[in-house]
C-alpha cells in the first residue's frame, strides 16, 4: 500500500534529484580528507550558518554528543531542558560515553528555558559542586510541540552564557524549520551560539546525515572525537551529494510543510475524538485523545494503518504527526478522514 506516513519527517526518502546527485557524486576517502563532495557540503553548511567550519556526521545524536564532548570534560555539567532531545532521547550518551553531567531545568510551554532558571542553575565556584560549562537549547523544540524559539531569546541566552563564561550549543535538528517559521536568515538565529547541530535527514529530506558547525578549533576537536566514536567515513560523498541538494533546494521550501501542518491541524480539529491545542508553529501537530475515547494508542495506530495512514503516539493519550516533503493535501484529507472513521 502507498501509505501516508506522518510518524516523523525522518521517513522522507530521497528525491529523484538527490538520487541522481548521489549516483554522480565525485568521491574520495574522507578519512584522508579526500572527498570533494564532503568538503563542498561542509563549506556550504558553515557558510549558510555563518560559522567558520562544519563537520558531516552520521546522525544528529552523534553531532550533539560531539558538541557535548568538546565543550565539557568528565564531571562537568551542561544546563539543558528537561524535555530536550539530548536529555531524553539520546540514550544518556553524554553520561555513558563522556561522563558529562546533565543539569535539566524545566522547558516552558513555549519551549524556552527561563533565563532566571538558567542563571540559578549555574554552579557556584565551590568544591562540593560540579563545574558548569555549557548551556544547550533546542530549536525547534520537539517535545513542546515543534515550537520555535526566537532571535531575541536566543541572543539573550547567548549573552547570559557569555557573561558567565559558558559555551552555548544549539540542538538545531530542525533549525531551518525555525528560521523558515520566523522568516529570518538562519545565520542570524544561530549567531549567538558557539556550536550548532542540524539534521539533513529530517525535513531536508536527505537519506542520512547531520552537520555540526562552529569555530575552526571546535570542529578540529570534534573531528578527532568523531574518529574515536567510529564515525570516520570513507567515500561518503554519495551521502554528502544528497545533503547539498538539501541545503540548496529543501531549506527554501519548509514553509510549505508548515502550511500543511496548519491545514492538518484544521482538518483534525473537526474530528470529535481529538483535542487539539495551539496552532502548530512549524511542521508538528500534537494532540490528545478526548476523554470518551477508550481505544488504546496502539489500537488507533493499527486501525489507521489499515486505512493507509501511519501515525505514532508520543505519550499517554498523546499523538504527534509530522508534515514533510512527501505529504500533499490529499494526504492531509485522507488522514483526517481515517481518524474520523477510527474514532467514531
Ligand atoms: C532527531 C533529533 C536529534 C537526533 O538526530 P538523529 O539523526 O535521529 O540522531 C536531535 N535533536 C532533535 C531535537 C531531534 O529531533
mmCIF file of C-alpha atoms and ligand atoms in Angstrom:
data_model
loop_
_atom_site.group_PDB
_atom_site.id
_atom_site.type_symbol
_atom_site.label_atom_id
_atom_site.label_comp_id
_atom_site.label_asym_id
_atom_site.label_seq_id
_atom_site.Cartn_x
_atom_site.Cartn_y
_atom_site.Cartn_z
ATOM 1 C CA UNK A 1 0.000 0.000 0.000
ATOM 2 C CA UNK A 2 1.043 3.574 -0.605
ATOM 3 C CA UNK A 3 0.986 4.876 2.949
ATOM 4 C CA UNK A 4 0.638 8.429 4.101
ATOM 5 C CA UNK A 5 3.429 8.429 6.652
ATOM 6 C CA UNK A 6 3.198 11.051 9.386
ATOM 7 C CA UNK A 7 5.284 9.329 12.053
ATOM 8 C CA UNK A 8 8.148 11.764 11.527
ATOM 9 C CA UNK A 9 9.943 13.861 8.928
ATOM 10 C CA UNK A 10 12.742 11.286 9.231
ATOM 11 C CA UNK A 11 10.702 8.986 6.973
ATOM 12 C CA UNK A 12 11.415 11.198 3.955
ATOM 13 C CA UNK A 13 13.020 9.227 1.150
ATOM 14 C CA UNK A 14 15.458 10.977 -1.192
ATOM 15 C CA UNK A 15 14.023 12.802 -4.209
ATOM 16 C CA UNK A 16 14.893 11.731 -7.784
ATOM 17 C CA UNK A 17 17.204 14.761 -7.964
ATOM 18 C CA UNK A 18 19.026 13.566 -4.841
ATOM 19 C CA UNK A 19 19.388 10.046 -6.177
ATOM 20 C CA UNK A 20 20.863 11.426 -9.367
ATOM 21 C CA UNK A 21 23.292 13.655 -7.464
ATOM 22 C CA UNK A 22 24.279 10.660 -5.304
ATOM 23 C CA UNK A 23 24.914 8.459 -8.349
ATOM 24 C CA UNK A 24 27.085 11.090 -9.961
ATOM 25 C CA UNK A 25 28.917 12.339 -6.863
ATOM 26 C CA UNK A 26 32.670 12.731 -7.022
ATOM 27 C CA UNK A 27 34.076 10.853 -4.043
ATOM 28 C CA UNK A 28 37.322 10.127 -2.196
ATOM 29 C CA UNK A 29 38.401 8.742 1.164
ATOM 30 C CA UNK A 30 37.048 11.290 3.610
ATOM 31 C CA UNK A 31 39.252 9.963 6.439
ATOM 32 C CA UNK A 32 42.155 11.240 4.295
ATOM 33 C CA UNK A 33 40.154 14.430 3.734
ATOM 34 C CA UNK A 34 39.956 13.492 0.063
ATOM 35 C CA UNK A 35 36.242 13.567 -0.644
ATOM 36 C CA UNK A 36 35.474 16.711 -2.657
ATOM 37 C CA UNK A 37 31.712 16.424 -2.197
ATOM 38 C CA UNK A 38 32.018 16.217 1.591
ATOM 39 C CA UNK A 39 34.378 19.196 1.536
ATOM 40 C CA UNK A 40 31.862 21.164 -0.510
ATOM 41 C CA UNK A 41 28.982 20.222 1.785
ATOM 42 C CA UNK A 42 30.945 21.235 4.894
ATOM 43 C CA UNK A 43 31.946 24.537 3.322
ATOM 44 C CA UNK A 44 28.382 25.286 2.276
ATOM 45 C CA UNK A 45 26.935 24.380 5.698
ATOM 46 C CA UNK A 46 29.461 26.582 7.507
ATOM 47 C CA UNK A 47 28.701 29.467 5.142
ATOM 48 C CA UNK A 48 24.948 29.167 5.483
ATOM 49 C CA UNK A 49 25.118 29.117 9.281
ATOM 50 C CA UNK A 50 27.706 31.861 9.439
ATOM 51 C CA UNK A 51 30.320 29.772 11.254
ATOM 52 C CA UNK A 52 33.969 29.071 10.429
ATOM 53 C CA UNK A 53 33.751 25.339 9.857
ATOM 54 C CA UNK A 54 31.465 22.317 9.662
ATOM 55 C CA UNK A 55 31.659 18.548 10.022
ATOM 56 C CA UNK A 56 29.461 15.921 8.376
ATOM 57 C CA UNK A 57 28.297 13.326 10.907
ATOM 58 C CA UNK A 58 26.190 10.173 10.508
ATOM 59 C CA UNK A 59 23.430 11.311 12.868
ATOM 60 C CA UNK A 60 22.163 14.194 14.920
ATOM 61 C CA UNK A 61 22.786 12.206 18.071
ATOM 62 C CA UNK A 62 26.465 11.910 17.202
ATOM 63 C CA UNK A 63 26.614 15.619 16.346
ATOM 64 C CA UNK A 64 25.162 16.612 19.709
ATOM 65 C CA UNK A 65 27.381 14.126 21.550
ATOM 66 C CA UNK A 66 30.474 15.544 19.846
ATOM 67 C CA UNK A 67 29.485 19.064 20.886
ATOM 68 C CA UNK A 68 28.972 17.914 24.482
ATOM 69 C CA UNK A 69 32.324 16.100 24.493
ATOM 70 C CA UNK A 70 34.203 19.089 23.079
ATOM 71 C CA UNK A 71 32.621 21.627 25.411
ATOM 72 C CA UNK A 72 32.633 19.543 28.616
ATOM 73 C CA UNK A 73 35.159 17.262 30.281
ATOM 74 C CA UNK A 74 34.250 14.377 32.553
ATOM 75 C CA UNK A 75 32.290 15.502 35.611
ATOM 76 C CA UNK A 76 31.458 18.870 34.099
ATOM 77 C CA UNK A 77 27.901 19.852 33.503
ATOM 78 C CA UNK A 78 25.506 21.043 30.844
ATOM 79 C CA UNK A 79 22.342 23.004 31.590
ATOM 80 C CA UNK A 80 19.598 21.711 29.316
ATOM 81 C CA UNK A 81 15.823 21.415 29.101
ATOM 82 C CA UNK A 82 14.030 18.582 30.879
ATOM 83 C CA UNK A 83 12.205 17.940 27.593
ATOM 84 C CA UNK A 84 15.286 18.257 25.415
ATOM 85 C CA UNK A 85 16.371 15.588 22.968
ATOM 86 C CA UNK A 86 19.894 15.484 24.413
ATOM 87 C CA UNK A 87 18.473 14.757 27.863
ATOM 88 C CA UNK A 88 15.577 12.432 26.995
ATOM 89 C CA UNK A 89 16.259 10.826 23.642
ATOM 90 C CA UNK A 90 19.973 10.210 23.201
ATOM 91 C CA UNK A 91 20.278 7.095 25.362
ATOM 92 C CA UNK A 92 22.188 9.009 28.046
ATOM 93 C CA UNK A 93 25.204 9.129 25.727
ATOM 94 C CA UNK A 94 26.657 12.236 27.323
ATOM 95 C CA UNK A 95 26.874 10.478 30.703
ATOM 96 C CA UNK A 96 27.690 6.984 29.445
ATOM 97 C CA UNK A 97 30.372 7.984 26.969
ATOM 98 C CA UNK A 98 31.550 11.392 28.153
ATOM 99 C CA UNK A 99 30.944 11.476 31.892
ATOM 100 C CA UNK A 100 29.095 14.726 31.221
ATOM 101 C CA UNK A 101 26.583 15.593 33.902
ATOM 102 C CA UNK A 102 23.199 16.860 32.713
ATOM 103 C CA UNK A 103 21.550 19.581 34.772
ATOM 104 C CA UNK A 104 17.985 19.650 33.470
ATOM 105 C CA UNK A 105 15.735 22.653 34.091
ATOM 106 C CA UNK A 106 12.087 22.986 33.006
ATOM 107 C CA UNK A 107 11.241 23.633 29.390
ATOM 108 C CA UNK A 108 8.402 26.139 29.425
ATOM 109 C CA UNK A 109 5.334 25.531 27.243
ATOM 110 C CA UNK A 110 6.855 27.832 24.623
ATOM 111 C CA UNK A 111 9.972 25.637 24.504
ATOM 112 C CA UNK A 112 12.250 28.128 26.214
ATOM 113 C CA UNK A 113 14.328 27.755 29.350
ATOM 114 C CA UNK A 114 13.672 30.736 31.624
ATOM 115 C CA UNK A 115 16.711 32.970 31.805
ATOM 116 C CA UNK A 116 16.387 33.146 35.594
ATOM 117 C CA UNK A 117 16.292 29.340 35.747
ATOM 118 C CA UNK A 118 19.479 29.126 33.674
ATOM 119 C CA UNK A 119 21.127 31.748 35.892
ATOM 120 C CA UNK A 120 20.094 29.883 39.039
ATOM 121 C CA UNK A 121 21.378 26.583 37.632
ATOM 122 C CA UNK A 122 24.927 27.837 37.070
ATOM 123 C CA UNK A 123 27.011 26.273 39.816
ATOM 124 C CA UNK A 124 28.958 28.468 42.192
ATOM 125 C CA UNK A 125 32.715 28.019 42.484
ATOM 126 C CA UNK A 126 32.537 25.548 45.348
ATOM 127 C CA UNK A 127 34.369 22.252 45.813
ATOM 128 C CA UNK A 128 31.066 20.470 46.562
ATOM 129 C CA UNK A 129 29.641 21.305 43.154
ATOM 130 C CA UNK A 130 30.180 20.234 39.593
ATOM 131 C CA UNK A 131 31.587 22.773 37.157
ATOM 132 C CA UNK A 132 29.056 24.254 34.723
ATOM 133 C CA UNK A 133 30.462 24.510 31.206
ATOM 134 C CA UNK A 134 27.612 24.605 28.713
ATOM 135 C CA UNK A 135 24.055 25.736 28.054
ATOM 136 C CA UNK A 136 22.052 23.916 25.420
ATOM 137 C CA UNK A 137 18.738 24.906 23.844
ATOM 138 C CA UNK A 138 16.722 23.083 21.190
ATOM 139 C CA UNK A 139 15.146 24.870 18.203
ATOM 140 C CA UNK A 140 12.584 23.896 17.071
ATOM 141 C CA UNK A 141 11.705 22.363 20.444
ATOM 142 C CA UNK A 142 10.292 18.977 19.544
ATOM 143 C CA UNK A 143 8.564 17.784 22.726
ATOM 144 C CA UNK A 144 6.993 21.184 23.381
ATOM 145 C CA UNK A 145 5.124 20.947 20.081
ATOM 146 C CA UNK A 146 7.747 21.800 17.488
ATOM 147 C CA UNK A 147 7.679 25.347 18.831
ATOM 148 C CA UNK A 148 10.047 27.990 17.549
ATOM 149 C CA UNK A 149 12.485 29.938 19.736
ATOM 150 C CA UNK A 150 13.058 33.491 18.516
ATOM 151 C CA UNK A 151 16.108 35.546 17.640
ATOM 152 C CA UNK A 152 15.869 37.812 20.697
ATOM 153 C CA UNK A 153 15.516 34.889 23.073
ATOM 154 C CA UNK A 154 18.489 33.102 21.518
ATOM 155 C CA UNK A 155 20.530 36.289 21.785
ATOM 156 C CA UNK A 156 19.600 36.629 25.459
ATOM 157 C CA UNK A 157 20.728 33.062 26.184
ATOM 158 C CA UNK A 158 23.980 33.731 24.327
ATOM 159 C CA UNK A 159 24.551 36.886 26.341
ATOM 160 C CA UNK A 160 23.872 35.077 29.609
ATOM 161 C CA UNK A 161 26.249 32.270 28.652
ATOM 162 C CA UNK A 162 28.977 34.718 27.726
ATOM 163 C CA UNK A 163 28.619 36.742 30.936
ATOM 164 C CA UNK A 164 29.126 33.524 32.890
ATOM 165 C CA UNK A 165 31.966 32.089 30.846
ATOM 166 C CA UNK A 166 29.824 29.250 29.466
ATOM 167 C CA UNK A 167 29.670 27.791 25.980
ATOM 168 C CA UNK A 168 26.353 27.770 24.133
ATOM 169 C CA UNK A 169 25.189 24.887 21.921
ATOM 170 C CA UNK A 170 22.003 24.765 19.861
ATOM 171 C CA UNK A 171 20.447 21.400 19.095
ATOM 172 C CA UNK A 172 19.082 22.685 15.831
ATOM 173 C CA UNK A 173 17.964 19.363 14.361
ATOM 174 C CA UNK A 174 15.215 21.457 12.727
ATOM 175 C CA UNK A 175 16.863 24.898 12.835
ATOM 176 C CA UNK A 176 15.916 25.575 9.205
ATOM 177 C CA UNK A 177 12.267 24.980 10.131
ATOM 178 C CA UNK A 178 12.698 27.532 12.913
ATOM 179 C CA UNK A 179 14.283 30.069 10.564
ATOM 180 C CA UNK A 180 11.548 29.497 7.964
ATOM 181 C CA UNK A 181 8.802 29.935 10.571
ATOM 182 C CA UNK A 182 10.390 33.170 11.810
ATOM 183 C CA UNK A 183 11.156 34.427 8.313
ATOM 184 C CA UNK A 184 14.783 35.124 9.257
ATOM 185 C CA UNK A 185 18.137 34.042 7.867
ATOM 186 C CA UNK A 186 19.304 31.006 9.828
ATOM 187 C CA UNK A 187 22.645 32.804 10.300
ATOM 188 C CA UNK A 188 21.005 35.452 12.400
ATOM 189 C CA UNK A 189 19.194 32.875 14.500
ATOM 190 C CA UNK A 190 22.349 30.929 15.406
ATOM 191 C CA UNK A 191 24.781 33.852 15.603
ATOM 192 C CA UNK A 192 24.984 33.796 19.425
ATOM 193 C CA UNK A 193 25.838 30.062 19.569
ATOM 194 C CA UNK A 194 29.316 28.546 19.771
ATOM 195 C CA UNK A 195 28.102 25.391 18.055
ATOM 196 C CA UNK A 196 25.030 24.138 16.249
ATOM 197 C CA UNK A 197 23.917 20.701 15.095
ATOM 198 C CA UNK A 198 21.302 20.362 12.371
ATOM 199 C CA UNK A 199 19.864 17.367 10.530
ATOM 200 C CA UNK A 200 19.855 16.864 6.784
ATOM 201 C CA UNK A 201 17.830 13.687 7.213
ATOM 202 C CA UNK A 202 14.579 15.193 8.512
ATOM 203 C CA UNK A 203 12.609 17.969 6.809
ATOM 204 C CA UNK A 204 15.570 18.497 4.491
ATOM 205 C CA UNK A 205 14.809 15.045 3.001
ATOM 206 C CA UNK A 206 18.370 13.639 2.696
ATOM 207 C CA UNK A 207 18.620 9.904 3.455
ATOM 208 C CA UNK A 208 21.407 10.178 6.058
ATOM 209 C CA UNK A 209 23.404 12.725 7.939
ATOM 210 C CA UNK A 210 23.662 15.773 10.128
ATOM 211 C CA UNK A 211 26.034 18.719 10.313
ATOM 212 C CA UNK A 212 27.921 20.149 13.247
ATOM 213 C CA UNK A 213 29.124 23.735 12.851
ATOM 214 C CA UNK A 214 31.299 26.042 14.921
ATOM 215 C CA UNK A 215 34.758 27.606 15.055
ATOM 216 C CA UNK A 216 37.780 26.039 13.302
ATOM 217 C CA UNK A 217 39.164 24.986 16.659
ATOM 218 C CA UNK A 218 35.873 23.465 17.809
ATOM 219 C CA UNK A 219 35.454 21.485 14.583
ATOM 220 C CA UNK A 220 39.062 20.264 14.682
ATOM 221 C CA UNK A 221 38.424 18.780 18.126
ATOM 222 C CA UNK A 222 35.069 17.344 17.066
ATOM 223 C CA UNK A 223 36.737 15.769 14.018
ATOM 224 C CA UNK A 224 39.164 13.829 16.198
ATOM 225 C CA UNK A 225 36.364 12.707 18.526
ATOM 226 C CA UNK A 226 34.225 11.632 15.555
ATOM 227 C CA UNK A 227 37.004 9.194 14.644
ATOM 228 C CA UNK A 228 37.103 7.973 18.246
ATOM 229 C CA UNK A 229 33.352 7.269 18.171
ATOM 230 C CA UNK A 230 33.714 5.289 14.964
ATOM 231 C CA UNK A 231 32.214 7.999 12.814
ATOM 232 C CA UNK A 232 35.083 8.355 10.331
ATOM 233 C CA UNK A 233 33.582 7.535 6.940
ATOM 234 C CA UNK A 234 35.160 6.818 3.568
ATOM 235 C CA UNK A 235 33.555 7.585 0.163
ATOM 236 C CA UNK A 236 30.778 9.398 1.911
ATOM 237 C CA UNK A 237 30.382 11.933 -0.881
ATOM 238 C CA UNK A 238 27.483 9.772 -2.072
ATOM 239 C CA UNK A 239 25.627 10.966 1.025
ATOM 240 C CA UNK A 240 27.032 14.483 1.031
ATOM 241 C CA UNK A 241 25.702 14.924 -2.520
ATOM 242 C CA UNK A 242 22.169 14.453 -1.206
ATOM 243 C CA UNK A 243 22.971 16.871 1.619
ATOM 244 C CA UNK A 244 23.960 19.537 -0.897
ATOM 245 C CA UNK A 245 20.568 19.197 -2.572
ATOM 246 C CA UNK A 246 19.040 19.567 0.918
ATOM 247 C CA UNK A 247 20.856 22.834 1.528
ATOM 248 C CA UNK A 248 20.237 24.245 -1.922
ATOM 249 C CA UNK A 249 16.667 23.129 -2.593
ATOM 250 C CA UNK A 250 14.990 21.953 0.585
ATOM 251 C CA UNK A 251 15.729 24.748 3.048
ATOM 252 C CA UNK A 252 13.699 27.211 0.958
ATOM 253 C CA UNK A 253 10.520 25.132 0.834
ATOM 254 C CA UNK A 254 9.977 24.307 4.523
ATOM 255 C CA UNK A 255 7.242 26.909 4.833
ATOM 256 C CA UNK A 256 5.137 24.580 2.638
ATOM 257 C CA UNK A 257 5.429 21.892 5.336
ATOM 258 C CA UNK A 258 4.346 24.438 7.930
ATOM 259 C CA UNK A 259 1.332 25.454 5.844
ATOM 260 C CA UNK A 260 0.401 21.784 5.523
ATOM 261 C CA UNK A 261 0.727 21.329 9.289
ATOM 262 C CA UNK A 262 -1.788 24.152 9.784
ATOM 263 C CA UNK A 263 -4.120 22.530 7.263
ATOM 264 C CA UNK A 264 -3.766 19.200 9.039
ATOM 265 C CA UNK A 265 -4.483 20.914 12.358
ATOM 266 C CA UNK A 266 -7.679 22.472 10.974
ATOM 267 C CA UNK A 267 -8.797 19.157 9.480
ATOM 268 C CA UNK A 268 -8.140 17.220 12.707
ATOM 269 C CA UNK A 269 -9.958 19.871 14.725
ATOM 270 C CA UNK A 270 -13.162 18.682 13.043
ATOM 271 C CA UNK A 271 -12.645 15.149 14.411
ATOM 272 C CA UNK A 272 -14.694 14.808 17.589
ATOM 273 C CA UNK A 273 -12.404 12.303 19.352
ATOM 274 C CA UNK A 274 -9.349 14.562 19.224
ATOM 275 C CA UNK A 275 -8.312 17.501 21.410
ATOM 276 C CA UNK A 276 -6.069 19.967 19.642
ATOM 277 C CA UNK A 277 -4.461 22.894 21.378
ATOM 278 C CA UNK A 278 -2.257 25.649 19.943
ATOM 279 C CA UNK A 279 -1.894 26.111 16.196
ATOM 280 C CA UNK A 280 1.322 24.385 15.055
ATOM 281 C CA UNK A 281 4.236 26.778 14.670
ATOM 282 C CA UNK A 282 6.371 24.504 12.463
ATOM 283 C CA UNK A 283 5.830 21.040 10.973
ATOM 284 C CA UNK A 284 4.453 19.176 14.005
ATOM 285 C CA UNK A 285 0.871 18.682 15.102
ATOM 286 C CA UNK A 286 0.480 17.403 18.640
ATOM 287 C CA UNK A 287 -2.924 16.419 20.075
ATOM 288 C CA UNK A 288 -4.592 14.331 22.763
ATOM 289 C CA UNK A 289 -7.442 11.863 22.736
ATOM 290 C CA UNK A 290 -10.787 13.079 24.044
ATOM 291 C CA UNK A 291 -11.900 11.636 27.412
ATOM 292 C CA UNK A 292 -14.587 9.404 25.866
ATOM 293 C CA UNK A 293 -12.149 7.500 23.618
ATOM 294 C CA UNK A 294 -11.489 4.040 25.047
ATOM 295 C CA UNK A 295 -9.228 2.676 22.308
ATOM 296 C CA UNK A 296 -5.566 2.348 23.238
ATOM 297 C CA UNK A 297 -2.898 4.309 21.384
ATOM 298 C CA UNK A 298 -1.745 1.117 19.682
ATOM 299 C CA UNK A 299 -5.260 0.137 18.599
ATOM 300 C CA UNK A 300 -5.624 3.538 16.999
ATOM 301 C CA UNK A 301 -2.270 3.270 15.186
ATOM 302 C CA UNK A 302 -3.201 -0.202 13.904
ATOM 303 C CA UNK A 303 -6.616 0.951 12.696
ATOM 304 C CA UNK A 304 -5.056 3.978 10.997
ATOM 305 C CA UNK A 305 -2.558 1.709 9.293
ATOM 306 C CA UNK A 306 -5.390 -0.417 7.912
ATOM 307 C CA UNK A 307 -6.652 2.798 6.336
ATOM 308 C CA UNK A 308 -3.286 3.597 4.786
ATOM 309 C CA UNK A 309 -2.036 6.154 7.309
ATOM 310 C CA UNK A 310 0.992 5.625 9.534
ATOM 311 C CA UNK A 311 0.943 7.575 12.800
ATOM 312 C CA UNK A 312 2.699 7.220 16.120
ATOM 313 C CA UNK A 313 1.881 8.206 19.666
ATOM 314 C CA UNK A 314 4.219 10.474 21.595
ATOM 315 C CA UNK A 315 2.937 9.890 25.115
ATOM 316 C CA UNK A 316 -0.007 8.725 27.141
ATOM 317 C CA UNK A 317 -3.109 9.504 25.025
ATOM 318 C CA UNK A 318 -0.986 11.897 23.017
ATOM 319 C CA UNK A 319 -0.042 11.794 19.337
ATOM 320 C CA UNK A 320 2.475 13.698 17.230
ATOM 321 C CA UNK A 321 2.057 13.986 13.475
ATOM 322 C CA UNK A 322 4.853 15.493 11.393
ATOM 323 C CA UNK A 323 4.443 17.014 7.943
ATOM 324 C CA UNK A 324 7.144 16.814 5.275
ATOM 325 C CA UNK A 325 8.038 16.920 1.594
ATOM 326 C CA UNK A 326 6.152 13.741 0.674
ATOM 327 C CA UNK A 327 2.849 14.775 2.253
ATOM 328 C CA UNK A 328 0.401 16.522 -0.036
ATOM 329 C CA UNK A 329 -3.022 17.999 0.664
ATOM 330 C CA UNK A 330 -4.742 14.770 -0.393
ATOM 331 C CA UNK A 331 -2.703 13.040 2.327
ATOM 332 C CA UNK A 332 -3.965 15.550 4.868
ATOM 333 C CA UNK A 333 -7.589 14.858 3.890
ATOM 334 C CA UNK A 334 -7.020 11.115 3.961
ATOM 335 C CA UNK A 335 -5.546 11.354 7.467
ATOM 336 C CA UNK A 336 -8.448 13.374 8.878
ATOM 337 C CA UNK A 337 -10.970 11.039 7.276
ATOM 338 C CA UNK A 338 -9.222 7.961 8.689
ATOM 339 C CA UNK A 339 -9.140 9.439 12.208
ATOM 340 C CA UNK A 340 -12.832 10.286 11.966
ATOM 341 C CA UNK A 341 -13.635 6.678 10.990
ATOM 342 C CA UNK A 342 -11.410 5.112 13.645
ATOM 343 C CA UNK A 343 -12.710 7.309 16.483
ATOM 344 C CA UNK A 344 -16.401 7.449 15.552
HETATM 345 C C1 LIG B 1 16.195 13.892 15.524
HETATM 346 C C2 LIG B 1 16.735 14.776 16.574
HETATM 347 C C3 LIG B 1 18.044 14.650 17.025
HETATM 348 C C4 LIG B 1 18.951 13.493 16.646
HETATM 349 O O1 LIG B 1 19.059 13.155 15.338
HETATM 350 P P1 LIG B 1 19.282 11.627 14.877
HETATM 351 O O2 LIG B 1 19.779 11.816 13.495
HETATM 352 O O3 LIG B 1 17.948 10.973 14.955
HETATM 353 O O4 LIG B 1 20.292 11.017 15.766
HETATM 354 C C5 LIG B 1 18.494 15.557 17.937
HETATM 355 N N1 LIG B 1 17.715 16.544 18.387
HETATM 356 C C6 LIG B 1 16.438 16.688 17.993
HETATM 357 C C7 LIG B 1 15.624 17.815 18.534
HETATM 358 C C8 LIG B 1 15.899 15.799 17.076
HETATM 359 O O5 LIG B 1 14.624 15.936 16.713
#
